[in-house]
Amino acid sequence: MSLTAGIVGLPNVGKSTLFNAITNSRVEAANYPFATIEPNVGVVEVKDQRLIDLSELFQPERTIFTTFEFTDIAGLVKGASNGEGLGNKFLANIREVDAICHVVRCFEDNGITHVYDRIDPVDDIEIINYELQMADMASCENRISKVEKKALNTKDKEAIFEYELLKKVHDALGRNVNIRSLQFNNEEAEYLKQFHFLTAKPVIYVCNIKEDEINEPDTNRFYLAVKEYAEKEGSQVVPISAKIEEELSDLSKEEKEEFLQELDIKRSGLDELIAKAYKTLGLETFFTVGKDECRGWTFKKGYTAPKCAGIIHTDFEKGFIRAEVYTYDDIMEYRSEAKLKEAGKIRLEGKDYQPKDGDIMFFRFNN
């Protein structure tokens, strides 16, 4: 499963510059509103150091990293849900993403225009949140109009269930409350997935700050304001210098490491963003290894072994017998599977086993 995220924000906050950096592509990043007209989609490999280490150990013919897909849409403005600016038609392009990366500008620079001629990231966030809420409101009202008559005039249980659930969502949106802030039971949460509501998605606030503040973001008052706002709604925050990320994207691995050391940064903003996205979505990684291929696989925490096997191929899940499992830490210590067996570090796990992050797995199954 590939992780997908939609990049949103006001015009001219650094969205396209960030997109250029994380995908190493070159979409237009001009200093004027609505430089992005069509949605841009890019895929970046998640350079998991553990997989790099495993590949150095097993020397496979190929190494396949997990991927992170980003969709960058046109900048939204106040009134987008009513057609202002480029309107909200581009929101359809991010309805099926796993998470939303909301980019906000957290620096002052008279040479870079702001669509509202001021720097207030929290206000920027609330503008975008309102437009996303209004887009969800329109979708909700459209569906309610189709199910309301059946729910009120018949005893159809599913229609009643859907109507009452959507009314709960509609009422919250009317109070400017994001759907992700509401409490749902498992049945309700599963049912809501089909509607792809934007404000139901987890959000990560990406604070674009100046490069000389990146190793001490807490000195930036705009970043602190966003951090406080995000903590209240239980969201994640990542400080990034889009300019630095773009420079890093052009460097080799060695040059990148040297550059980060010079800046006194432990890891890049992109690596931090991916880590926060995995945490937000409850995602982890297991590995398959061998002479032909070493590969990372993204799975949802709590998946069973057969469910993880199904990520590789549906036949693996259907015919699952058991899984041979050992850990990344153990193979790095013992350096070979033969020595792991001698030490009793390779386990056989059944259908109820829930894989852990960093597990290395080999699935046995019936054809």
PDB file of N, CA and C in Angstrom, residues 237-313:
ATOM      1  N   VAL A 237       2.639  18.666  13.670  1.00  0.00           N
ATOM      2  CA  VAL A 237       3.261  19.840  13.054  1.00  0.00           C
ATOM      3  C   VAL A 237       4.684  19.488  12.649  1.00  0.00           C
ATOM      4  N   VAL A 238       5.074  19.933  11.461  1.00  0.00           N
ATOM      5  CA  VAL A 238       6.441  19.709  10.990  1.00  0.00           C
ATOM      6  C   VAL A 238       7.021  21.035  10.508  1.00  0.00           C
ATOM      7  N   PRO A 239       8.135  21.483  11.105  1.00  0.00           N
ATOM      8  CA  PRO A 239       8.806  22.685  10.587  1.00  0.00           C
ATOM      9  C   PRO A 239       9.684  22.313   9.396  1.00  0.00           C
ATOM     10  N   ILE A 240       9.551  23.055   8.327  1.00  0.00           N
ATOM     11  CA  ILE A 240      10.315  22.782   7.105  1.00  0.00           C
ATOM     12  C   ILE A 240      10.760  24.098   6.488  1.00  0.00           C
ATOM     13  N   SER A 241      11.960  24.105   5.964  1.00  0.00           N
ATOM     14  CA  SER A 241      12.371  25.200   5.094  1.00  0.00           C
ATOM     15  C   SER A 241      12.265  24.661   3.680  1.00  0.00           C
ATOM     16  N   ALA A 242      11.235  25.090   2.950  1.00  0.00           N
ATOM     17  CA  ALA A 242      11.027  24.592   1.587  1.00  0.00           C
ATOM     18  C   ALA A 242      12.250  24.866   0.722  1.00  0.00           C
ATOM     19  N   LYS A 243      12.903  25.998   0.986  1.00  0.00           N
ATOM     20  CA  LYS A 243      14.091  26.356   0.208  1.00  0.00           C
ATOM     21  C   LYS A 243      15.215  25.346   0.440  1.00  0.00           C
ATOM     22  N   ILE A 244      15.439  24.973   1.708  1.00  0.00           N
ATOM     23  CA  ILE A 244      16.483  23.997   2.024  1.00  0.00           C
ATOM     24  C   ILE A 244      16.141  22.634   1.427  1.00  0.00           C
ATOM     25  N   GLU A 245      14.863  22.241   1.541  1.00  0.00           N
ATOM     26  CA  GLU A 245      14.460  20.946   1.002  1.00  0.00           C
ATOM     27  C   GLU A 245      14.691  20.872  -0.496  1.00  0.00           C
ATOM     28  N   GLU A 246      14.456  21.990  -1.184  1.00  0.00           N
ATOM     29  CA  GLU A 246      14.678  22.020  -2.628  1.00  0.00           C
ATOM     30  C   GLU A 246      16.172  21.887  -2.938  1.00  0.00           C
ATOM     31  N   GLU A 247      17.005  22.524  -2.124  1.00  0.00           N
ATOM     32  CA  GLU A 247      18.456  22.404  -2.319  1.00  0.00           C
ATOM     33  C   GLU A 247      18.916  20.973  -2.043  1.00  0.00           C
ATOM     34  N   LEU A 248      18.363  20.352  -1.004  1.00  0.00           N
ATOM     35  CA  LEU A 248      18.740  18.983  -0.659  1.00  0.00           C
ATOM     36  C   LEU A 248      18.379  17.999  -1.764  1.00  0.00           C
ATOM     37  N   SER A 249      17.286  18.268  -2.460  1.00  0.00           N
ATOM     38  CA  SER A 249      16.804  17.338  -3.478  1.00  0.00           C
ATOM     39  C   SER A 249      17.771  17.190  -4.642  1.00  0.00           C
ATOM     40  N   ASP A 250      18.659  18.156  -4.809  1.00  0.00           N
ATOM     41  CA  ASP A 250      19.628  18.117  -5.907  1.00  0.00           C
ATOM     42  C   ASP A 250      20.962  17.492  -5.513  1.00  0.00           C
ATOM     43  N   LEU A 251      21.101  17.103  -4.226  1.00  0.00           N
ATOM     44  CA  LEU A 251      22.382  16.611  -3.731  1.00  0.00           C
ATOM     45  C   LEU A 251      22.451  15.086  -3.702  1.00  0.00           C
ATOM     46  N   SER A 252      23.658  14.571  -3.766  1.00  0.00           N
ATOM     47  CA  SER A 252      23.866  13.132  -3.591  1.00  0.00           C
ATOM     48  C   SER A 252      23.672  12.791  -2.118  1.00  0.00           C
ATOM     49  N   LYS A 253      23.639  11.491  -1.792  1.00  0.00           N
ATOM     50  CA  LYS A 253      23.444  11.064  -0.413  1.00  0.00           C
ATOM     51  C   LYS A 253      24.546  11.633   0.485  1.00  0.00           C
ATOM     52  N   GLU A 254      25.799  11.559   0.016  1.00  0.00           N
ATOM     53  CA  GLU A 254      26.921  12.049   0.818  1.00  0.00           C
ATOM     54  C   GLU A 254      26.847  13.560   0.997  1.00  0.00           C
ATOM     55  N   GLU A 255      26.523  14.268  -0.081  1.00  0.00           N
ATOM     56  CA  GLU A 255      26.415  15.732  -0.015  1.00  0.00           C
ATOM     57  C   GLU A 255      25.263  16.149   0.896  1.00  0.00           C
ATOM     58  N   LYS A 256      24.174  15.383   0.832  1.00  0.00           N
ATOM     59  CA  LYS A 256      23.014  15.675   1.675  1.00  0.00           C
ATOM     60  C   LYS A 256      23.372  15.536   3.153  1.00  0.00           C
ATOM     61  N   GLU A 257      24.067  14.447   3.497  1.00  0.00           N
ATOM     62  CA  GLU A 257      24.457  14.221   4.887  1.00  0.00           C
ATOM     63  C   GLU A 257      25.391  15.328   5.381  1.00  0.00           C
ATOM     64  N   GLU A 258      26.298  15.731   4.530  1.00  0.00           N
ATOM     65  CA  GLU A 258      27.247  16.781   4.893  1.00  0.00           C
ATOM     66  C   GLU A 258      26.520  18.114   5.097  1.00  0.00           C
ATOM     67  N   PHE A 259      25.577  18.400   4.209  1.00  0.00           N
ATOM     68  CA  PHE A 259      24.809  19.641   4.292  1.00  0.00           C
ATOM     69  C   PHE A 259      23.988  19.687   5.575  1.00  0.00           C
ATOM     70  N   LEU A 260      23.348  18.569   5.930  1.00  0.00           N
ATOM     71  CA  LEU A 260      22.546  18.507   7.153  1.00  0.00           C
ATOM     72  C   LEU A 260      23.423  18.687   8.390  1.00  0.00           C
ATOM     73  N   GLN A 261      24.626  18.122   8.356  1.00  0.00           N
ATOM     74  CA  GLN A 261      25.559  18.283   9.475  1.00  0.00           C
ATOM     75  C   GLN A 261      25.966  19.742   9.650  1.00  0.00           C
ATOM     76  N   GLU A 262      26.207  20.422   8.528  1.00  0.00           N
ATOM     77  CA  GLU A 262      26.571  21.834   8.576  1.00  0.00           C
ATOM     78  C   GLU A 262      25.458  22.675   9.191  1.00  0.00           C
ATOM     79  N   LEU A 263      24.211  22.265   8.924  1.00  0.00           N
ATOM     80  CA  LEU A 263      23.061  22.994   9.453  1.00  0.00           C
ATOM     81  C   LEU A 263      22.681  22.537  10.858  1.00  0.00           C
ATOM     82  N   ASP A 264      23.359  21.487  11.349  1.00  0.00           N
ATOM     83  CA  ASP A 264      23.062  20.902  12.664  1.00  0.00           C
ATOM     84  C   ASP A 264      21.632  20.367  12.712  1.00  0.00           C
ATOM     85  N   ILE A 265      21.244  19.662  11.637  1.00  0.00           N
ATOM     86  CA  ILE A 265      19.915  19.054  11.540  1.00  0.00           C
ATOM     87  C   ILE A 265      20.082  17.543  11.488  1.00  0.00           C
ATOM     88  N   LYS A 266      19.319  16.821  12.310  1.00  0.00           N
ATOM     89  CA  LYS A 266      19.450  15.376  12.363  1.00  0.00           C
ATOM     90  C   LYS A 266      18.889  14.704  11.117  1.00  0.00           C
ATOM     91  N   ARG A 267      17.738  15.178  10.637  1.00  0.00           N
ATOM     92  CA  ARG A 267      17.185  14.622   9.403  1.00  0.00           C
ATOM     93  C   ARG A 267      16.397  15.697   8.667  1.00  0.00           C
ATOM     94  N   SER A 268      16.190  15.474   7.389  1.00  0.00           N
ATOM     95  CA  SER A 268      15.544  16.487   6.552  1.00  0.00           C
ATOM     96  C   SER A 268      14.082  16.673   6.937  1.00  0.00           C
ATOM     97  N   GLY A 269      13.517  17.777   6.493  1.00  0.00           N
ATOM     98  CA  GLY A 269      12.104  18.040   6.745  1.00  0.00           C
ATOM     99  C   GLY A 269      11.217  16.994   6.104  1.00  0.00           C
ATOM    100  N   LEU A 270      11.614  16.516   4.917  1.00  0.00           N
ATOM    101  CA  LEU A 270      10.838  15.481   4.244  1.00  0.00           C
ATOM    102  C   LEU A 270      10.814  14.198   5.059  1.00  0.00           C
ATOM    103  N   ASP A 271      11.980  13.798   5.590  1.00  0.00           N
ATOM    104  CA  ASP A 271      12.030  12.594   6.428  1.00  0.00           C
ATOM    105  C   ASP A 271      11.144  12.763   7.665  1.00  0.00           C
ATOM    106  N   GLU A 272      11.170  13.966   8.233  1.00  0.00           N
ATOM    107  CA  GLU A 272      10.336  14.247   9.404  1.00  0.00           C
ATOM    108  C   GLU A 272       8.859  14.207   9.045  1.00  0.00           C
ATOM    109  N   LEU A 273       8.512  14.749   7.881  1.00  0.00           N
ATOM    110  CA  LEU A 273       7.126  14.752   7.415  1.00  0.00           C
ATOM    111  C   LEU A 273       6.625  13.327   7.221  1.00  0.00           C
ATOM    112  N   ILE A 274       7.437  12.487   6.587  1.00  0.00           N
ATOM    113  CA  ILE A 274       7.042  11.097   6.363  1.00  0.00           C
ATOM    114  C   ILE A 274       6.864  10.363   7.688  1.00  0.00           C
ATOM    115  N   ALA A 275       7.778  10.591   8.630  1.00  0.00           N
ATOM    116  CA  ALA A 275       7.677   9.951   9.947  1.00  0.00           C
ATOM    117  C   ALA A 275       6.387  10.366  10.653  1.00  0.00           C
ATOM    118  N   LYS A 276       6.059  11.656  10.584  1.00  0.00           N
ATOM    119  CA  LYS A 276       4.833  12.149  11.220  1.00  0.00           C
ATOM    120  C   LYS A 276       3.590  11.583  10.514  1.00  0.00           C
ATOM    121  N   ALA A 277       3.670  11.444   9.190  1.00  0.00           N
ATOM    122  CA  ALA A 277       2.542  10.892   8.434  1.00  0.00           C
ATOM    123  C   ALA A 277       2.300   9.438   8.825  1.00  0.00           C
ATOM    124  N   TYR A 278       3.373   8.666   8.948  1.00  0.00           N
ATOM    125  CA  TYR A 278       3.233   7.266   9.358  1.00  0.00           C
ATOM    126  C   TYR A 278       2.622   7.184  10.758  1.00  0.00           C
ATOM    127  N   LYS A 279       3.088   8.045  11.670  1.00  0.00           N
ATOM    128  CA  LYS A 279       2.569   8.046  13.038  1.00  0.00           C
ATOM    129  C   LYS A 279       1.096   8.442  13.050  1.00  0.00           C
ATOM    130  N   THR A 280       0.756   9.478  12.287  1.00  0.00           N
ATOM    131  CA  THR A 280      -0.619   9.971  12.243  1.00  0.00           C
ATOM    132  C   THR A 280      -1.580   8.904  11.727  1.00  0.00           C
ATOM    133  N   LEU A 281      -1.149   8.154  10.716  1.00  0.00           N
ATOM    134  CA  LEU A 281      -2.013   7.166  10.076  1.00  0.00           C
ATOM    135  C   LEU A 281      -1.891   5.776  10.690  1.00  0.00           C
ATOM    136  N   GLY A 282      -1.025   5.634  11.702  1.00  0.00           N
ATOM    137  CA  GLY A 282      -0.861   4.329  12.338  1.00  0.00           C
ATOM    138  C   GLY A 282      -0.241   3.304  11.408  1.00  0.00           C
ATOM    139  N   LEU A 283       0.743   3.743  10.609  1.00  0.00           N
ATOM    140  CA  LEU A 283       1.372   2.856   9.634  1.00  0.00           C
ATOM    141  C   LEU A 283       2.742   2.384  10.117  1.00  0.00           C
ATOM    142  N   GLU A 284       3.101   1.172   9.709  1.00  0.00           N
ATOM    143  CA  GLU A 284       4.401   0.606  10.028  1.00  0.00           C
ATOM    144  C   GLU A 284       4.941  -0.112   8.796  1.00  0.00           C
ATOM    145  N   THR A 285       6.150  -0.658   8.912  1.00  0.00           N
ATOM    146  CA  THR A 285       6.798  -1.289   7.758  1.00  0.00           C
ATOM    147  C   THR A 285       7.335  -2.663   8.123  1.00  0.00           C
ATOM    148  N   PHE A 286       7.048  -3.655   7.257  1.00  0.00           N
ATOM    149  CA  PHE A 286       7.738  -4.942   7.372  1.00  0.00           C
ATOM    150  C   PHE A 286       8.561  -5.133   6.102  1.00  0.00           C
ATOM    151  N   PHE A 287       9.488  -6.082   6.139  1.00  0.00           N
ATOM    152  CA  PHE A 287      10.399  -6.274   5.021  1.00  0.00           C
ATOM    153  C   PHE A 287      10.391  -7.722   4.537  1.00  0.00           C
ATOM    154  N   THR A 288      10.639  -7.879   3.246  1.00  0.00           N
ATOM    155  CA  THR A 288      10.940  -9.191   2.681  1.00  0.00           C
ATOM    156  C   THR A 288      12.337  -9.089   2.092  1.00  0.00           C
ATOM    157  N   VAL A 289      13.135 -10.143   2.286  1.00  0.00           N
ATOM    158  CA  VAL A 289      14.541 -10.083   1.864  1.00  0.00           C
ATOM    159  C   VAL A 289      14.930 -11.341   1.106  1.00  0.00           C
ATOM    160  N   GLY A 290      15.978 -11.223   0.315  1.00  0.00           N
ATOM    161  CA  GLY A 290      16.497 -12.360  -0.438  1.00  0.00           C
ATOM    162  C   GLY A 290      17.506 -11.902  -1.461  1.00  0.00           C
ATOM    163  N   LYS A 291      18.078 -12.841  -2.189  1.00  0.00           N
ATOM    164  CA  LYS A 291      19.089 -12.504  -3.192  1.00  0.00           C
ATOM    165  C   LYS A 291      18.490 -11.784  -4.400  1.00  0.00           C
ATOM    166  N   ASP A 292      17.222 -12.079  -4.687  1.00  0.00           N
ATOM    167  CA  ASP A 292      16.602 -11.426  -5.834  1.00  0.00           C
ATOM    168  C   ASP A 292      16.080 -10.035  -5.487  1.00  0.00           C
ATOM    169  N   GLU A 293      15.569  -9.873  -4.261  1.00  0.00           N
ATOM    170  CA  GLU A 293      14.931  -8.591  -3.930  1.00  0.00           C
ATOM    171  C   GLU A 293      14.864  -8.370  -2.423  1.00  0.00           C
ATOM    172  N   CYS A 294      15.130  -7.138  -2.021  1.00  0.00           N
ATOM    173  CA  CYS A 294      14.839  -6.673  -0.661  1.00  0.00           C
ATOM    174  C   CYS A 294      13.805  -5.560  -0.813  1.00  0.00           C
ATOM    175  N   ARG A 295      12.740  -5.646  -0.012  1.00  0.00           N
ATOM    176  CA  ARG A 295      11.630  -4.720  -0.243  1.00  0.00           C
ATOM    177  C   ARG A 295      10.931  -4.341   1.056  1.00  0.00           C
ATOM    178  N   GLY A 296      10.490  -3.089   1.127  1.00  0.00           N
ATOM    179  CA  GLY A 296       9.701  -2.618   2.256  1.00  0.00           C
ATOM    180  C   GLY A 296       8.230  -2.612   1.906  1.00  0.00           C
ATOM    181  N   TRP A 297       7.385  -2.939   2.885  1.00  0.00           N
ATOM    182  CA  TRP A 297       5.931  -2.980   2.683  1.00  0.00           C
ATOM    183  C   TRP A 297       5.258  -2.190   3.810  1.00  0.00           C
ATOM    184  N   THR A 298       4.404  -1.275   3.454  1.00  0.00           N
ATOM    185  CA  THR A 298       3.679  -0.479   4.444  1.00  0.00           C
ATOM    186  C   THR A 298       2.399  -1.202   4.849  1.00  0.00           C
ATOM    187  N   PHE A 299       2.145  -1.255   6.156  1.00  0.00           N
ATOM    188  CA  PHE A 299       0.916  -1.886   6.631  1.00  0.00           C
ATOM    189  C   PHE A 299       0.339  -1.089   7.794  1.00  0.00           C
ATOM    190  N   LYS A 300      -0.918  -1.327   8.049  1.00  0.00           N
ATOM    191  CA  LYS A 300      -1.618  -0.650   9.138  1.00  0.00           C
ATOM    192  C   LYS A 300      -1.343  -1.393  10.441  1.00  0.00           C
ATOM    193  N   LYS A 301      -0.950  -0.654  11.464  1.00  0.00           N
ATOM    194  CA  LYS A 301      -0.703  -1.259  12.764  1.00  0.00           C
ATOM    195  C   LYS A 301      -1.953  -2.005  13.225  1.00  0.00           C
ATOM    196  N   GLY A 302      -1.779  -3.243  13.652  1.00  0.00           N
ATOM    197  CA  GLY A 302      -2.917  -4.056  14.059  1.00  0.00           C
ATOM    198  C   GLY A 302      -3.326  -5.079  13.022  1.00  0.00           C
ATOM    199  N   TYR A 303      -2.776  -4.978  11.812  1.00  0.00           N
ATOM    200  CA  TYR A 303      -3.039  -5.988  10.783  1.00  0.00           C
ATOM    201  C   TYR A 303      -2.536  -7.343  11.284  1.00  0.00           C
ATOM    202  N   THR A 304      -3.210  -8.413  10.869  1.00  0.00           N
ATOM    203  CA  THR A 304      -2.745  -9.762  11.157  1.00  0.00           C
ATOM    204  C   THR A 304      -1.757 -10.184  10.072  1.00  0.00           C
ATOM    205  N   ALA A 305      -1.061 -11.284  10.330  1.00  0.00           N
ATOM    206  CA  ALA A 305      -0.086 -11.785   9.359  1.00  0.00           C
ATOM    207  C   ALA A 305      -0.723 -12.082   7.995  1.00  0.00           C
ATOM    208  N   PRO A 306      -1.904 -12.735   7.936  1.00  0.00           N
ATOM    209  CA  PRO A 306      -2.522 -12.965   6.614  1.00  0.00           C
ATOM    210  C   PRO A 306      -2.852 -11.662   5.885  1.00  0.00           C
ATOM    211  N   LYS A 307      -3.280 -10.648   6.637  1.00  0.00           N
ATOM    212  CA  LYS A 307      -3.604  -9.359   6.018  1.00  0.00           C
ATOM    213  C   LYS A 307      -2.340  -8.734   5.438  1.00  0.00           C
ATOM    214  N   CYS A 308      -1.242  -8.831   6.138  1.00  0.00           N
ATOM    215  CA  CYS A 308       0.029  -8.320   5.620  1.00  0.00           C
ATOM    216  C   CYS A 308       0.476  -9.106   4.395  1.00  0.00           C
ATOM    217  N   ALA A 309       0.257 -10.425   4.442  1.00  0.00           N
ATOM    218  CA  ALA A 309       0.604 -11.259   3.283  1.00  0.00           C
ATOM    219  C   ALA A 309      -0.198 -10.820   2.060  1.00  0.00           C
ATOM    220  N   GLY A 310      -1.451 -10.412   2.292  1.00  0.00           N
ATOM    221  CA  GLY A 310      -2.310  -9.968   1.200  1.00  0.00           C
ATOM    222  C   GLY A 310      -1.850  -8.681   0.544  1.00  0.00           C
ATOM    223  N   ILE A 311      -1.040  -7.899   1.261  1.00  0.00           N
ATOM    224  CA  ILE A 311      -0.487  -6.676   0.668  1.00  0.00           C
ATOM    225  C   ILE A 311       0.453  -7.044  -0.473  1.00  0.00           C
ATOM    226  N   ILE A 312       1.160  -8.167  -0.319  1.00  0.00           N
ATOM    227  CA  ILE A 312       2.070  -8.637  -1.365  1.00  0.00           C
ATOM    228  C   ILE A 312       1.283  -9.237  -2.517  1.00  0.00           C
ATOM    229  N   HIS A 313       0.313 -10.116  -2.192  1.00  0.00           N
ATOM    230  CA  HIS A 313      -0.527 -10.735  -3.222  1.00  0.00           C
ATOM    231  C   HIS A 313      -1.754 -11.317  -2.536  1.00  0.00           C
TER     232      HIS A 313
END
